[in-house]
Coordinates of N, CA and C in Angstrom, one line a residue:
M1 N -22.1 -8.0 -29.7 CA -21.8 -9.0 -27.8 C -20.9 -10.0 -28.1
K2 N -20.4 -10.6 -27.9 CA -19.8 -11.7 -28.4 C -18.9 -11.0 -28.2
K3 N -18.3 -9.7 -29.1 CA -16.7 -9.6 -28.8 C -16.6 -9.2 -27.2
L4 N -17.6 -8.2 -26.6 CA -17.9 -7.5 -25.5 C -17.5 -9.0 -24.8
F5 N -18.6 -9.4 -25.3 CA -18.0 -11.3 -24.0 C -16.9 -11.6 -23.8
F6 N -15.9 -11.4 -24.8 CA -14.9 -12.3 -25.3 C -14.0 -11.8 -24.8
I7 N -14.0 -10.0 -24.2 CA -13.0 -9.1 -23.4 C -13.6 -9.3 -22.2
A8 N -14.2 -9.4 -22.1 CA -14.4 -9.7 -20.9 C -14.0 -10.7 -20.1
I9 N -14.2 -12.1 -20.4 CA -13.9 -12.9 -20.0 C -12.7 -13.4 -20.8
S10 N -11.5 -12.9 -21.1 CA -10.6 -12.4 -21.5 C -8.9 -11.9 -20.5
L11 N -10.1 -11.1 -19.7 CA -9.7 -9.1 -19.0 C -10.0 -9.9 -17.4
I12 N -10.6 -10.9 -17.1 CA -11.1 -11.8 -16.2 C -10.2 -13.0 -15.8
M13 N -9.2 -13.6 -16.9 CA -8.3 -15.0 -17.1 C -7.3 -14.1 -16.5
A14 N -7.3 -12.9 -17.1 CA -5.5 -12.5 -17.4 C -5.3 -12.5 -15.7
T15 N -5.8 -11.2 -15.0 CA -5.9 -11.8 -14.4 C -6.1 -12.4 -12.7
M16 N -6.9 -13.0 -13.3 CA -6.3 -14.3 -11.9 C -5.5 -15.2 -12.7
L17 N -4.9 -15.2 -13.5 CA -3.3 -15.8 -14.3 C -2.6 -15.4 -13.5
Y18 N -3.0 -13.9 -13.8 CA -1.3 -12.8 -13.7 C -1.2 -12.2 -11.8
A19 N -2.8 -12.2 -11.2 CA -3.2 -11.4 -10.0 C -1.0 -12.4 -8.7
E20 N -1.5 -11.6 -7.8 CA 0.4 -12.1 -7.2 C -0.8 -11.9 -5.9
D21 N -0.8 -13.4 -5.5 CA -1.6 -13.2 -3.3 C -0.1 -13.7 -3.1
Y22 N 0.2 -12.6 -2.1 CA 1.5 -13.2 -1.5 C 0.6 -13.8 -0.3
K23 N 1.3 -14.6 0.1 CA 1.4 -15.3 1.4 C 2.4 -15.3 3.0
S24 N 1.4 -14.6 4.4 CA 2.9 -14.7 4.8 C 3.6 -16.4 4.9
I25 N 4.5 -16.0 5.0 CA 5.6 -17.2 5.3 C 6.5 -16.9 6.7
N26 N 7.3 -17.4 7.0 CA 9.1 -17.1 8.1 C 10.0 -17.1 7.7
F27 N 10.6 -16.6 8.6 CA 11.9 -15.1 7.8 C 13.1 -16.8 7.9
E28 N 13.0 -17.9 7.7 CA 13.5 -19.0 7.5 C 13.0 -19.4 6.5
Q29 N 12.3 -19.2 5.3 CA 12.0 -20.1 4.5 C 12.3 -18.2 3.7
L30 N 12.8 -18.0 3.6 CA 13.8 -16.8 2.1 C 14.8 -18.0 2.1
P31 N 15.3 -17.1 1.0 CA 16.5 -17.6 0.7 C 17.3 -16.7 0.9
A32 N 18.7 -18.2 1.4 CA 20.3 -17.9 2.4 C 20.2 -16.4 2.1
S33 N 19.9 -15.8 0.6 CA 21.2 -14.6 0.9 C 20.3 -13.5 0.9
T34 N 18.9 -13.6 0.7 CA 18.4 -12.5 1.5 C 17.8 -12.8 2.6
Q35 N 18.0 -14.0 3.7 CA 18.4 -14.2 5.4 C 19.9 -12.6 5.2
K36 N 20.9 -13.6 4.6 CA 21.7 -12.7 5.1 C 22.2 -10.9 5.7
L37 N 22.1 -10.5 3.6 CA 21.5 -9.4 4.2 C 20.6 -8.7 4.7
V38 N 19.1 -9.0 5.2 CA 18.7 -8.7 6.0 C 19.9 -8.4 7.1
N39 N 20.1 -9.5 7.1 CA 20.8 -10.0 9.0 C 21.4 -8.9 8.7
A40 N 22.7 -9.0 8.2 CA 24.2 -8.1 8.0 C 23.7 -6.7 8.3
H41 N 22.4 -5.9 7.8 CA 22.1 -4.4 7.9 C 21.2 -3.8 7.9
F42 N 20.0 -5.0 8.8 CA 18.8 -4.5 9.3 C 18.7 -5.1 10.2
A43 N 19.4 -5.7 11.2 CA 19.0 -6.4 12.0 C 18.4 -5.9 13.4
D44 N 18.0 -4.4 13.6 CA 18.1 -3.6 14.0 C 16.7 -3.1 14.0
N45 N 16.7 -3.4 12.8 CA 15.3 -3.2 12.4 C 14.4 -4.4 12.7
P46 N 13.5 -4.2 13.0 CA 11.8 -5.3 13.2 C 11.0 -5.3 12.2
I47 N 10.9 -6.2 11.7 CA 10.4 -7.1 10.9 C 8.7 -6.9 11.3
W48 N 7.8 -6.7 10.5 CA 5.8 -6.7 10.7 C 6.0 -8.0 10.0
A49 N 6.3 -8.2 8.3 CA 5.4 -9.5 8.2 C 6.7 -9.7 6.9
V50 N 6.4 -10.8 6.4 CA 7.3 -11.3 5.7 C 6.5 -12.4 3.9
K51 N 6.1 -12.3 3.6 CA 5.4 -12.5 2.7 C 6.1 -13.4 1.1
A52 N 5.9 -14.3 1.3 CA 5.5 -14.7 -0.7 C 5.0 -15.2 -1.9
T53 N 4.9 -14.7 -3.2 CA 4.6 -15.3 -3.9 C 4.9 -15.9 -4.9
D54 N 4.1 -17.2 -5.6 CA 4.1 -17.7 -6.8 C 4.0 -17.1 -7.7
T55 N 4.7 -16.4 -8.8 CA 4.1 -15.7 -10.4 C 4.7 -16.9 -11.7
W56 N 4.4 -16.5 -12.6 CA 3.6 -17.1 -14.2 C 3.8 -18.2 -14.1
F57 N 2.9 -18.4 -13.5 CA 2.6 -20.1 -13.8 C 3.1 -20.7 -12.3
R58 N 3.6 -20.0 -11.3 CA 3.8 -20.7 -10.4 C 5.8 -20.7 -10.6
F59 N 6.2 -20.4 -11.8 CA 7.8 -21.1 -11.6 C 9.1 -20.1 -11.4
N60 N 8.0 -19.4 -10.7 CA 8.8 -18.0 -9.9 C 8.2 -17.9 -8.4
R61 N 9.3 -17.8 -7.4 CA 8.4 -17.0 -5.9 C 9.5 -15.4 -5.9
E62 N 8.1 -14.7 -5.2 CA 8.5 -13.8 -4.7 C 8.5 -13.2 -3.9
Y63 N 9.6 -12.3 -3.1 CA 9.4 -11.7 -1.7 C 9.5 -11.0 -1.4
K64 N 8.6 -10.6 -0.3 CA 7.9 -8.8 0.4 C 9.0 -9.4 1.5
I65 N 9.6 -8.4 2.7 CA 9.8 -8.6 3.3 C 9.3 -6.3 4.0
I66 N 8.2 -6.6 5.2 CA 8.2 -4.9 5.3 C 8.9 -4.5 7.2
F67 N 9.1 -4.2 6.5 CA 9.3 -3.7 8.1 C 9.2 -3.0 9.1
D68 N 9.2 -3.0 10.8 CA 8.3 -1.9 11.3 C 8.0 -0.4 10.9
D69 N 9.2 -0.1 10.3 CA 9.4 2.0 10.6 C 9.0 1.8 8.7
G70 N 8.2 0.8 7.9 CA 7.9 1.5 6.6 C 8.8 0.8 5.4
L71 N 9.0 0.8 5.6 CA 10.6 0.0 4.3 C 10.3 -1.3 4.4
I72 N 10.3 -1.2 3.0 CA 9.1 -3.0 1.9 C 10.3 -2.9 1.4
I73 N 11.0 -4.9 1.2 CA 11.7 -5.0 -0.2 C 11.1 -6.3 -0.3
D74 N 11.6 -5.8 -1.8 CA 11.6 -7.1 -2.5 C 12.4 -7.9 -2.8
F75 N 12.3 -9.4 -3.1 CA 12.9 -9.9 -3.7 C 12.4 -10.6 -5.1
D76 N 13.2 -11.2 -6.2 CA 13.5 -12.1 -6.5 C 13.4 -13.6 -6.5
S77 N 13.9 -14.8 -6.9 CA 13.3 -16.6 -6.9 C 14.6 -16.6 -6.7
D78 N 15.7 -15.8 -6.6 CA 16.9 -16.0 -6.2 C 17.2 -15.8 -4.7
G79 N 16.8 -14.3 -4.1 CA 16.9 -14.0 -3.4 C 17.4 -12.2 -3.1
Q80 N 17.7 -12.1 -4.9 CA 18.3 -10.6 -5.1 C 17.2 -9.2 -5.0
W81 N 17.6 -8.4 -4.7 CA 17.0 -6.9 -4.1 C 16.6 -6.8 -5.6
S82 N 15.0 -5.7 -5.6 CA 14.9 -5.6 -6.7 C 13.8 -4.4 -6.1
D83 N 12.9 -4.4 -5.3 CA 12.3 -3.1 -5.4 C 12.6 -3.0 -3.6
V84 N 12.9 -1.6 -3.6 CA 12.4 -0.9 -2.1 C 11.9 0.4 -1.7
E85 N 11.2 0.0 -0.8 CA 10.0 1.3 -0.9 C 10.1 1.7 0.3
C86 N 10.7 3.4 -0.3 CA 11.0 4.1 1.8 C 10.5 5.0 2.5
Y87 N 9.3 4.5 2.5 CA 8.2 5.5 2.0 C 8.2 5.5 4.1
G88 N 8.8 6.7 4.8 CA 8.9 6.9 5.9 C 10.3 6.0 6.6
A89 N 10.7 6.0 5.7 CA 12.0 4.9 6.3 C 13.2 5.7 5.6
P90 N 14.7 5.5 6.6 CA 15.2 6.0 5.4 C 15.5 5.0 4.7
V91 N 16.6 5.6 3.4 CA 16.9 5.0 2.4 C 18.5 3.9 2.9
P92 N 18.4 2.5 2.6 CA 19.5 2.3 2.2 C 20.6 2.4 1.3
F93 N 21.7 3.3 1.4 CA 22.2 3.7 -0.1 C 23.3 2.7 -0.1
F94 N 23.2 1.9 0.9 CA 24.1 0.3 0.4 C 24.0 -0.5 -0.9
M95 N 22.8 -0.2 -0.9 CA 22.2 -1.0 -2.0 C 22.2 -0.4 -3.1
L96 N 23.0 0.9 -4.1 CA 22.6 1.6 -4.6 C 24.4 1.5 -4.5
P97 N 25.1 1.3 -6.1 CA 26.4 2.0 -6.3 C 26.4 3.2 -6.0
D98 N 27.9 3.4 -5.1 CA 28.5 4.1 -5.4 C 28.5 5.5 -5.8
K99 N 29.1 5.4 -7.3 CA 28.9 6.2 -8.2 C 26.7 6.4 -8.4
I100 N 25.8 6.0 -8.0 CA 25.0 6.6 -8.2 C 24.8 7.2 -6.5
V101 N 24.8 7.0 -5.6 CA 25.0 7.9 -4.2 C 25.8 8.4 -4.0
K102 N 26.8 8.9 -4.7 CA 27.0 10.6 -4.9 C 26.3 11.1 -5.6
Y103 N 26.1 10.9 -6.6 CA 25.2 11.8 -7.9 C 24.3 12.4 -7.0
V104 N 22.9 11.3 -6.5 CA 21.9 11.4 -6.0 C 22.7 12.1 -4.6
R105 N 22.9 12.3 -4.0 CA 23.7 12.9 -2.3 C 23.8 14.4 -3.0
H106 N 24.6 14.4 -4.1 CA 24.7 16.1 -4.3 C 24.2 16.3 -5.5
N107 N 23.4 15.9 -6.1 CA 22.1 16.8 -7.5 C 20.6 16.6 -6.1
F108 N 20.4 16.1 -5.5 CA 19.1 16.1 -4.9 C 19.2 15.5 -3.3
H109 N 20.3 16.1 -2.5 CA 20.5 16.5 -0.7 C 18.6 16.4 -0.8
Q110 N 18.4 16.9 -1.6 CA 16.8 17.9 -0.7 C 15.2 17.2 -1.0
E111 N 15.7 16.6 -1.8 CA 14.5 15.4 -2.3 C 14.5 14.4 -1.8
K112 N 13.1 13.3 -0.9 CA 13.1 12.6 -0.4 C 12.7 11.3 -1.1
I113 N 13.5 10.3 -1.2 CA 13.7 9.5 -2.0 C 12.3 8.2 -2.1
V114 N 11.6 8.0 -2.2 CA 10.1 6.9 -1.9 C 11.0 5.4 -2.9
E115 N 11.5 4.7 -3.5 CA 11.5 3.8 -4.6 C 12.6 4.4 -5.6
I116 N 13.0 2.8 -4.4 CA 14.5 2.5 -5.8 C 13.9 0.5 -6.5
K117 N 13.6 1.1 -7.8 CA 13.9 -0.1 -8.6 C 14.8 -0.4 -9.1
K118 N 15.6 -1.6 -8.7 CA 16.9 -2.8 -9.8 C 16.5 -3.0 -10.7
L119 N 16.3 -2.9 -12.7 CA 15.5 -3.7 -13.3 C 17.2 -4.1 -13.6
P120 N 16.4 -4.5 -14.5 CA 18.2 -6.5 -15.0 C 18.8 -5.3 -15.9
E121 N 19.2 -4.1 -16.6 CA 20.0 -2.9 -16.7 C 19.7 -1.6 -16.3
D122 N 19.1 -1.3 -14.8 CA 19.3 -0.7 -14.8 C 19.2 -0.6 -13.6
Y123 N 18.8 0.7 -12.7 CA 18.6 1.9 -11.8 C 17.3 2.9 -11.4
K124 N 16.3 2.4 -11.3 CA 15.3 3.8 -11.5 C 14.8 4.3 -9.3
I125 N 15.1 5.5 -9.0 CA 15.0 6.4 -8.7 C 14.3 6.8 -8.7
E126 N 12.9 6.8 -7.2 CA 11.4 7.4 -7.9 C 11.7 9.2 -6.3
Y127 N 11.6 9.7 -6.3 CA 11.6 11.1 -5.4 C 10.0 12.2 -4.9
D128 N 9.1 11.6 -3.6 CA 8.3 11.8 -3.5 C 8.3 13.1 -4.6
S129 N 8.9 13.9 -5.1 CA 8.2 14.8 -5.6 C 7.9 14.9 -7.4
G130 N 8.0 14.2 -7.4 CA 7.7 13.1 -9.3 C 9.0 13.5 -9.5
I131 N 9.6 13.7 -8.8 CA 11.3 13.2 -10.0 C 12.1 11.4 -10.7
E132 N 12.5 11.5 -11.0 CA 12.7 10.1 -11.6 C 13.8 10.1 -12.1
L133 N 14.8 9.0 -11.8 CA 15.3 9.4 -12.4 C 15.8 8.0 -12.8
L134 N 17.5 7.3 -13.7 CA 17.6 6.4 -15.0 C 18.9 5.8 -14.9
F135 N 19.7 5.7 -14.2 CA 20.8 4.9 -14.3 C 20.7 3.4 -15.5
D136 N 21.4 4.3 -15.6 CA 22.4 2.3 -16.7 C 23.6 1.9 -15.3
K137 N 23.5 0.3 -16.3 CA 24.4 -0.3 -15.8 C 25.8 0.2 -15.2
N138 N 26.6 1.5 -15.8 CA 27.4 1.6 -15.3 C 27.0 3.2 -14.5
S139 N 26.5 3.0 -14.2 CA 25.6 4.7 -13.2 C 26.6 5.4 -13.3
E140 N 24.9 5.9 -14.5 CA 25.6 7.5 -15.8 C 23.6 7.4 -15.6
L141 N 24.0 8.4 -15.8 CA 22.2 9.2 -16.2 C 21.7 8.8 -17.2
V142 N 20.9 7.9 -17.4 CA 20.2 8.2 -19.0 C 18.9 8.7 -18.8
S143 N 18.4 9.1 -17.9 CA 17.2 9.2 -17.9 C 16.5 10.2 -16.7
F144 N 15.6 11.6 -17.0 CA 15.1 11.9 -15.7 C 14.2 12.9 -16.5
E145 N 13.7 12.9 -15.6 CA 11.8 13.3 -15.7 C 11.6 13.6 -14.1
W146 N 10.3 14.4 -15.2 CA 9.9 15.4 -13.8 C 8.0 15.0 -13.5
E147 N 7.5 14.4 -13.2 CA 5.5 14.7 -13.7 C 5.0 15.8 -12.7

């Protein structure tokens, strides 16, 4: 019984420590690099919400911009994009290296991209059909999965 109690308390504490609590902020509170990217490439796309959260014991701040057309972009504490959700919105291909864009357009032109993730050394592209592509830092395809 003590073991079960300890596990339950541990799960509750872990959830509280790592829970992301996004709060609304003004566009002007975003890092300058984030504002520059949005103003340069999404000026005609109205913003529905701008959110921020503190993570990792409040050492890092992450940002989320939600546009009216359903596009959602996450940014790290340095203002660099980390995740793009494209549900119902056009894919912002300019955010990907040219070699990846050419590969995706040539080989998967009939598929709909729903999410792009920029990982420390890779790019991950997810399609609504369950296909996931992983490209390395040289824009070479290293993994193909279909769920």
